[in-house]
Every structure is written in C-alpha cells, then in structure tokens.
Amino acid sequence: MSPFLTALIASVTILVIILATDLGTRRVTTMRMMRSVIAVALIIALFVHSLPTSGNAPTFQLLGVGVGIICGLVAGALLPAHRGADGAVHTTGGLGYALLWLVLSSARVLFAYGSEHWFAADLVRFSIDNKLSGPDVYANAFVFMSLAMVLTRTAILVLKRRRLAAAPSDPSAPSASADHSAHRPEHPATAG
C-alpha cells in the first residue's frame, strides 16, 4: 500500500472517530475515551510494519511522539469540561477543536501525497542527509504522532473527569482551588 493511501486511511479513520465522539456537548465515559485509543492501536497494528532503528530514525520517530503530545495538549485545552445538570462530566467540542484535528489530519495526508508526487527527490535527499532510513520512518512518525495526540487528549479527559467528579456539586460550596483558610471553622471570638 502506498504511503499516501496509508496516511489517508489512518488519518480519516482517526478524524472521523475523534469528531464523532468529541464534537458538541458529550458525556465523558470510559468507552468514549477508549474508542479513539482502540482505533489508533488498530491503525498501528495495520500500518506499522517495521520500526527503523538505524541512523536518526529513532530520534525522528520520537519527534513524532513529541509533536503528538504537544498537539494533544492543545486539543485537550480546546475541549472544555463541566459538570452537567445530571451530575456527570461533559465536554464541549467546538469549531476550534474540529479545525485542529482537521488541519493535522489534512497535513499528514498532504505530506504523504507530496512525498510521492511533489517532492519525492527532495525527501530522498533529506533522508540521506539526515540518516533516515526510508519511508517507514515518516509513516511511523505520523502514526506515533497520532497515537501520542490521542493518548494525551485522553489523559486530559481522565484528569478533567476526576477533578470535576471530586469537586463539590453544590455551587455555593467552596471550590477545590479556594484558599485552604476558607475550609477552617471560625472561632466564635473571631466571627464578626
């Protein structure tokens, strides 16, 4: 399968699952979070055929992981969470969130297409100059980027769910981030 077709299938699959589960106001459930992680794990199983370790290949693939973590942090920030009237934790995925995933997915597909049609010779020269061993390095870096982005976004959802689930449900109760002195009982002599 060509790198372009691989990138297209992987990117569209992840994009559809993420947008289907995160756009709009959605309850944060374990299944919702696991659906995208399972999808990326399947993508890895289907499309990562080798793990190049010569030259700068490991560093380049780790660079994909690092970029994925940064993008996942941005995605998590664009997915605000709140406790709904039902007491469950919900997120609201809007236009900015959708655009982030759409732009990154499109960039992966365009790069794969360009590597076959627009800048194949330049990519070969870049690979030789930087000791990168073949197209699997690039495909892996993009797949690892996707995995890191999804895992980081999922970790942020878990943290948001835990934080909001532990917060008092009464809006008049002090928040978890309030000054600790607000939680001490007042002494009758100091009440005023």
PDB file of C-alpha atoms in Angstrom:
ATOM      1  CA  MET A   1       0.000   0.000   0.000  1.00  0.00           C
ATOM      2  CA  SER A   2       1.356   3.439  -0.884  1.00  0.00           C
ATOM      3  CA  PRO A   3       2.298   5.927   1.863  1.00  0.00           C
ATOM      4  CA  PHE A   4      -0.441   8.238   0.595  1.00  0.00           C
ATOM      5  CA  LEU A   5      -3.150   5.582   0.857  1.00  0.00           C
ATOM      6  CA  THR A   6      -1.870   4.524   4.283  1.00  0.00           C
ATOM      7  CA  ALA A   7      -1.933   8.125   5.535  1.00  0.00           C
ATOM      8  CA  LEU A   8      -5.351   8.726   4.012  1.00  0.00           C
ATOM      9  CA  ILE A   9      -6.955   5.677   5.620  1.00  0.00           C
ATOM     10  CA  ALA A  10      -5.294   6.232   9.002  1.00  0.00           C
ATOM     11  CA  SER A  11      -5.983   9.973   9.148  1.00  0.00           C
ATOM     12  CA  VAL A  12      -9.596   9.763   8.003  1.00  0.00           C
ATOM     13  CA  THR A  13     -10.329   6.907  10.422  1.00  0.00           C
ATOM     14  CA  ILE A  14      -8.901   8.781  13.405  1.00  0.00           C
ATOM     15  CA  LEU A  15     -10.510  12.063  12.343  1.00  0.00           C
ATOM     16  CA  VAL A  16     -13.983  10.540  11.981  1.00  0.00           C
ATOM     17  CA  ILE A  17     -13.806   8.737  15.323  1.00  0.00           C
ATOM     18  CA  ILE A  18     -12.480  11.772  17.197  1.00  0.00           C
ATOM     19  CA  LEU A  19     -15.011  14.184  15.708  1.00  0.00           C
ATOM     20  CA  ALA A  20     -17.897  11.735  16.136  1.00  0.00           C
ATOM     21  CA  THR A  21     -17.088  11.281  19.820  1.00  0.00           C
ATOM     22  CA  ASP A  22     -15.990  14.806  20.772  1.00  0.00           C
ATOM     23  CA  LEU A  23     -17.962  17.401  18.792  1.00  0.00           C
ATOM     24  CA  GLY A  24     -20.795  19.087  20.638  1.00  0.00           C
ATOM     25  CA  THR A  25     -21.578  18.501  24.285  1.00  0.00           C
ATOM     26  CA  ARG A  26     -20.743  14.912  25.169  1.00  0.00           C
ATOM     27  CA  ARG A  27     -20.657  12.941  28.392  1.00  0.00           C
ATOM     28  CA  VAL A  28     -17.167  11.746  29.359  1.00  0.00           C
ATOM     29  CA  THR A  29     -17.352   7.971  29.595  1.00  0.00           C
ATOM     30  CA  THR A  30     -14.688   5.316  29.651  1.00  0.00           C
ATOM     31  CA  MET A  31     -15.981   3.851  26.385  1.00  0.00           C
ATOM     32  CA  ARG A  32     -15.855   7.249  24.700  1.00  0.00           C
ATOM     33  CA  MET A  33     -12.226   7.684  25.674  1.00  0.00           C
ATOM     34  CA  MET A  34     -11.247   4.119  24.818  1.00  0.00           C
ATOM     35  CA  ARG A  35     -12.880   4.170  21.359  1.00  0.00           C
ATOM     36  CA  SER A  36     -10.267   6.553  19.957  1.00  0.00           C
ATOM     37  CA  VAL A  37      -7.371   4.780  21.703  1.00  0.00           C
ATOM     38  CA  ILE A  38      -8.522   1.441  20.272  1.00  0.00           C
ATOM     39  CA  ALA A  39      -8.804   2.984  16.797  1.00  0.00           C
ATOM     40  CA  VAL A  40      -5.227   4.282  16.915  1.00  0.00           C
ATOM     41  CA  ALA A  41      -3.980   0.935  18.281  1.00  0.00           C
ATOM     42  CA  LEU A  42      -5.624  -0.798  15.317  1.00  0.00           C
ATOM     43  CA  ILE A  43      -4.052   1.726  12.928  1.00  0.00           C
ATOM     44  CA  ILE A  44      -0.645   0.914  14.409  1.00  0.00           C
ATOM     45  CA  ALA A  45      -1.260  -2.816  14.092  1.00  0.00           C
ATOM     46  CA  LEU A  46      -2.323  -2.425  10.458  1.00  0.00           C
ATOM     47  CA  PHE A  47       0.171   0.136   9.212  1.00  0.00           C
ATOM     48  CA  VAL A  48       3.369  -0.020  11.289  1.00  0.00           C
ATOM     49  CA  HIS A  49       5.268  -2.857   9.653  1.00  0.00           C
ATOM     50  CA  SER A  50       8.762  -2.111  10.892  1.00  0.00           C
ATOM     51  CA  LEU A  51      10.494   0.037  13.445  1.00  0.00           C
ATOM     52  CA  PRO A  52      13.612   1.507  11.810  1.00  0.00           C
ATOM     53  CA  THR A  53      16.414   1.906  14.350  1.00  0.00           C
ATOM     54  CA  SER A  54      19.403   2.896  12.247  1.00  0.00           C
ATOM     55  CA  GLY A  55      20.818   6.393  11.981  1.00  0.00           C
ATOM     56  CA  ASN A  56      18.500   9.118  13.225  1.00  0.00           C
ATOM     57  CA  ALA A  57      15.318   7.071  12.707  1.00  0.00           C
ATOM     58  CA  PRO A  58      14.580   6.569  16.438  1.00  0.00           C
ATOM     59  CA  THR A  59      15.015  10.283  17.111  1.00  0.00           C
ATOM     60  CA  PHE A  60      12.769  11.222  14.208  1.00  0.00           C
ATOM     61  CA  GLN A  61      10.059   8.813  15.340  1.00  0.00           C
ATOM     62  CA  LEU A  62      10.321  10.186  18.893  1.00  0.00           C
ATOM     63  CA  LEU A  63       9.960  13.654  17.403  1.00  0.00           C
ATOM     64  CA  GLY A  64       6.595  12.477  16.069  1.00  0.00           C
ATOM     65  CA  VAL A  65       5.637  11.419  19.599  1.00  0.00           C
ATOM     66  CA  GLY A  66       6.696  14.816  20.981  1.00  0.00           C
ATOM     67  CA  VAL A  67       4.703  16.739  18.388  1.00  0.00           C
ATOM     68  CA  GLY A  68       1.733  14.490  19.122  1.00  0.00           C
ATOM     69  CA  ILE A  69       1.930  15.239  22.846  1.00  0.00           C
ATOM     70  CA  ILE A  70       2.017  18.989  22.179  1.00  0.00           C
ATOM     71  CA  CYS A  71      -0.938  18.722  19.787  1.00  0.00           C
ATOM     72  CA  GLY A  72      -2.792  16.558  22.318  1.00  0.00           C
ATOM     73  CA  LEU A  73      -2.289  19.235  24.984  1.00  0.00           C
ATOM     74  CA  VAL A  74      -3.721  21.833  22.606  1.00  0.00           C
ATOM     75  CA  ALA A  75      -6.642  19.524  21.781  1.00  0.00           C
ATOM     76  CA  GLY A  76      -7.303  18.995  25.489  1.00  0.00           C
ATOM     77  CA  ALA A  77      -7.302  22.749  26.074  1.00  0.00           C
ATOM     78  CA  LEU A  78      -9.819  23.166  23.241  1.00  0.00           C
ATOM     79  CA  LEU A  79     -12.156  20.631  24.864  1.00  0.00           C
ATOM     80  CA  PRO A  80     -13.528  22.345  27.992  1.00  0.00           C
ATOM     81  CA  ALA A  81     -15.228  20.161  30.599  1.00  0.00           C
ATOM     82  CA  HIS A  82     -18.056  20.881  33.010  1.00  0.00           C
ATOM     83  CA  ARG A  83     -20.425  19.036  35.268  1.00  0.00           C
ATOM     84  CA  GLY A  84     -23.848  18.742  33.697  1.00  0.00           C
ATOM     85  CA  ALA A  85     -27.235  19.045  35.368  1.00  0.00           C
ATOM     86  CA  ASP A  86     -27.232  15.241  35.578  1.00  0.00           C
ATOM     87  CA  GLY A  87     -24.066  15.355  37.731  1.00  0.00           C
ATOM     88  CA  ALA A  88     -21.971  13.698  35.026  1.00  0.00           C
ATOM     89  CA  VAL A  89     -18.913  15.301  33.472  1.00  0.00           C
ATOM     90  CA  HIS A  90     -19.388  16.595  29.923  1.00  0.00           C
ATOM     91  CA  THR A  91     -17.079  18.215  27.363  1.00  0.00           C
ATOM     92  CA  THR A  92     -17.917  20.665  24.643  1.00  0.00           C
ATOM     93  CA  GLY A  93     -16.021  20.260  21.395  1.00  0.00           C
ATOM     94  CA  GLY A  94     -16.420  23.235  19.112  1.00  0.00           C
ATOM     95  CA  LEU A  95     -15.108  24.649  15.856  1.00  0.00           C
ATOM     96  CA  GLY A  96     -11.547  25.232  17.108  1.00  0.00           C
ATOM     97  CA  TYR A  97     -11.276  21.641  18.270  1.00  0.00           C
ATOM     98  CA  ALA A  98     -12.599  20.310  14.961  1.00  0.00           C
ATOM     99  CA  LEU A  99     -10.262  22.578  12.972  1.00  0.00           C
ATOM    100  CA  LEU A 100      -7.212  21.397  14.915  1.00  0.00           C
ATOM    101  CA  TRP A 101      -7.922  17.740  14.096  1.00  0.00           C
ATOM    102  CA  LEU A 102      -8.904  18.547  10.509  1.00  0.00           C
ATOM    103  CA  VAL A 103      -5.753  20.597   9.825  1.00  0.00           C
ATOM    104  CA  LEU A 104      -3.418  17.999  11.352  1.00  0.00           C
ATOM    105  CA  SER A 105      -5.106  15.112   9.530  1.00  0.00           C
ATOM    106  CA  SER A 106      -5.002  17.025   6.249  1.00  0.00           C
ATOM    107  CA  ALA A 107      -1.336  17.899   6.775  1.00  0.00           C
ATOM    108  CA  ARG A 108      -0.435  14.214   7.219  1.00  0.00           C
ATOM    109  CA  VAL A 109      -2.314  13.256   4.058  1.00  0.00           C
ATOM    110  CA  LEU A 110      -0.811  16.148   2.049  1.00  0.00           C
ATOM    111  CA  PHE A 111       2.690  15.261   3.212  1.00  0.00           C
ATOM    112  CA  ALA A 112       2.183  11.636   2.166  1.00  0.00           C
ATOM    113  CA  TYR A 113       0.808  12.715  -1.209  1.00  0.00           C
ATOM    114  CA  GLY A 114       3.627  15.225  -1.688  1.00  0.00           C
ATOM    115  CA  SER A 115       6.242  12.630  -0.774  1.00  0.00           C
ATOM    116  CA  GLU A 116       5.085  10.568  -3.746  1.00  0.00           C
ATOM    117  CA  HIS A 117       4.259  13.308  -6.264  1.00  0.00           C
ATOM    118  CA  TRP A 118       5.676  16.742  -5.429  1.00  0.00           C
ATOM    119  CA  PHE A 119       8.943  16.397  -3.526  1.00  0.00           C
ATOM    120  CA  ALA A 120       9.973  12.737  -3.727  1.00  0.00           C
ATOM    121  CA  ALA A 121      13.552  13.522  -4.791  1.00  0.00           C
ATOM    122  CA  ASP A 122      13.931  16.205  -2.116  1.00  0.00           C
ATOM    123  CA  LEU A 123      12.647  13.809   0.529  1.00  0.00           C
ATOM    124  CA  VAL A 124      15.139  11.155  -0.533  1.00  0.00           C
ATOM    125  CA  ARG A 125      17.953  13.718  -0.336  1.00  0.00           C
ATOM    126  CA  PHE A 126      16.706  14.915   3.086  1.00  0.00           C
ATOM    127  CA  SER A 127      16.564  11.294   4.296  1.00  0.00           C
ATOM    128  CA  ILE A 128      20.119  10.587   3.145  1.00  0.00           C
ATOM    129  CA  ASP A 129      21.494  13.843   4.579  1.00  0.00           C
ATOM    130  CA  ASN A 130      19.811  13.204   7.938  1.00  0.00           C
ATOM    131  CA  LYS A 131      20.424   9.437   8.088  1.00  0.00           C
ATOM    132  CA  LEU A 132      16.743   8.496   7.955  1.00  0.00           C
ATOM    133  CA  SER A 133      16.151   5.009   6.612  1.00  0.00           C
ATOM    134  CA  GLY A 134      13.242   5.001   4.188  1.00  0.00           C
ATOM    135  CA  PRO A 135       9.555   5.810   4.070  1.00  0.00           C
ATOM    136  CA  ASP A 136       8.680   3.728   7.154  1.00  0.00           C
ATOM    137  CA  VAL A 137      10.389   6.347   9.325  1.00  0.00           C
ATOM    138  CA  TYR A 138       7.978   9.031   8.106  1.00  0.00           C
ATOM    139  CA  ALA A 139       4.905   6.800   8.253  1.00  0.00           C
ATOM    140  CA  ASN A 140       5.795   5.690  11.784  1.00  0.00           C
ATOM    141  CA  ALA A 141       6.437   9.249  12.930  1.00  0.00           C
ATOM    142  CA  PHE A 142       2.971  10.276  11.753  1.00  0.00           C
ATOM    143  CA  VAL A 143       1.268   7.238  13.277  1.00  0.00           C
ATOM    144  CA  PHE A 144       3.125   7.742  16.565  1.00  0.00           C
ATOM    145  CA  MET A 145       2.168  11.417  16.441  1.00  0.00           C
ATOM    146  CA  SER A 146      -1.497  10.412  16.109  1.00  0.00           C
ATOM    147  CA  LEU A 147      -1.212   7.918  18.947  1.00  0.00           C
ATOM    148  CA  ALA A 148       0.503  10.425  21.247  1.00  0.00           C
ATOM    149  CA  MET A 149      -2.086  13.082  20.413  1.00  0.00           C
ATOM    150  CA  VAL A 150      -4.997  10.755  21.146  1.00  0.00           C
ATOM    151  CA  LEU A 151      -3.402   9.405  24.338  1.00  0.00           C
ATOM    152  CA  THR A 152      -2.589  12.904  25.591  1.00  0.00           C
ATOM    153  CA  ARG A 153      -6.124  14.116  24.856  1.00  0.00           C
ATOM    154  CA  THR A 154      -7.484  11.018  26.613  1.00  0.00           C
ATOM    155  CA  ALA A 155      -5.261  11.593  29.657  1.00  0.00           C
ATOM    156  CA  ILE A 156      -6.511  15.179  29.851  1.00  0.00           C
ATOM    157  CA  LEU A 157     -10.119  13.946  29.697  1.00  0.00           C
ATOM    158  CA  VAL A 158      -9.412  11.493  32.535  1.00  0.00           C
ATOM    159  CA  LEU A 159      -7.888  14.283  34.636  1.00  0.00           C
ATOM    160  CA  LYS A 160     -10.769  16.652  33.917  1.00  0.00           C
ATOM    161  CA  ARG A 161     -13.304  13.966  34.784  1.00  0.00           C
ATOM    162  CA  ARG A 162     -11.560  13.152  38.076  1.00  0.00           C
ATOM    163  CA  ARG A 163     -11.183  16.806  39.030  1.00  0.00           C
ATOM    164  CA  LEU A 164     -14.804  17.655  38.294  1.00  0.00           C
ATOM    165  CA  ALA A 165     -16.152  14.451  39.861  1.00  0.00           C
ATOM    166  CA  ALA A 166     -14.254  15.255  43.069  1.00  0.00           C
ATOM    167  CA  ALA A 167     -15.390  18.884  43.136  1.00  0.00           C
ATOM    168  CA  PRO A 168     -18.395  19.742  45.311  1.00  0.00           C
ATOM    169  CA  SER A 169     -21.626  19.643  43.346  1.00  0.00           C
ATOM    170  CA  ASP A 170     -23.196  22.493  45.313  1.00  0.00           C
ATOM    171  CA  PRO A 171     -22.333  25.751  43.506  1.00  0.00           C
ATOM    172  CA  SER A 172     -22.313  27.640  46.821  1.00  0.00           C
ATOM    173  CA  ALA A 173     -19.714  25.247  48.289  1.00  0.00           C
ATOM    174  CA  PRO A 174     -16.078  26.355  48.226  1.00  0.00           C
ATOM    175  CA  SER A 175     -14.169  25.203  45.161  1.00  0.00           C
ATOM    176  CA  ALA A 176     -11.243  22.815  45.357  1.00  0.00           C
ATOM    177  CA  SER A 177      -8.933  25.636  44.331  1.00  0.00           C
ATOM    178  CA  ALA A 178     -10.173  28.029  47.010  1.00  0.00           C
ATOM    179  CA  ASP A 179      -7.847  29.176  49.790  1.00  0.00           C
ATOM    180  CA  HIS A 180      -7.474  26.475  52.444  1.00  0.00           C
ATOM    181  CA  SER A 181      -8.295  29.013  55.160  1.00  0.00           C
ATOM    182  CA  ALA A 182     -11.859  29.101  53.862  1.00  0.00           C
ATOM    183  CA  HIS A 183     -12.258  25.492  55.000  1.00  0.00           C
ATOM    184  CA  ARG A 184     -11.250  26.132  58.644  1.00  0.00           C
ATOM    185  CA  PRO A 185     -14.102  26.596  61.071  1.00  0.00           C
ATOM    186  CA  GLU A 186     -14.347  30.069  62.521  1.00  0.00           C
ATOM    187  CA  HIS A 187     -13.801  30.587  66.220  1.00  0.00           C
ATOM    188  CA  PRO A 188     -16.661  32.390  67.958  1.00  0.00           C
ATOM    189  CA  ALA A 189     -14.293  35.079  69.186  1.00  0.00           C
ATOM    190  CA  THR A 190     -13.193  35.955  65.630  1.00  0.00           C
ATOM    191  CA  ALA A 191     -16.572  35.736  63.954  1.00  0.00           C
ATOM    192  CA  GLY A 192     -17.835  39.068  63.200  1.00  0.00           C
TER     193      GLY A 192
END
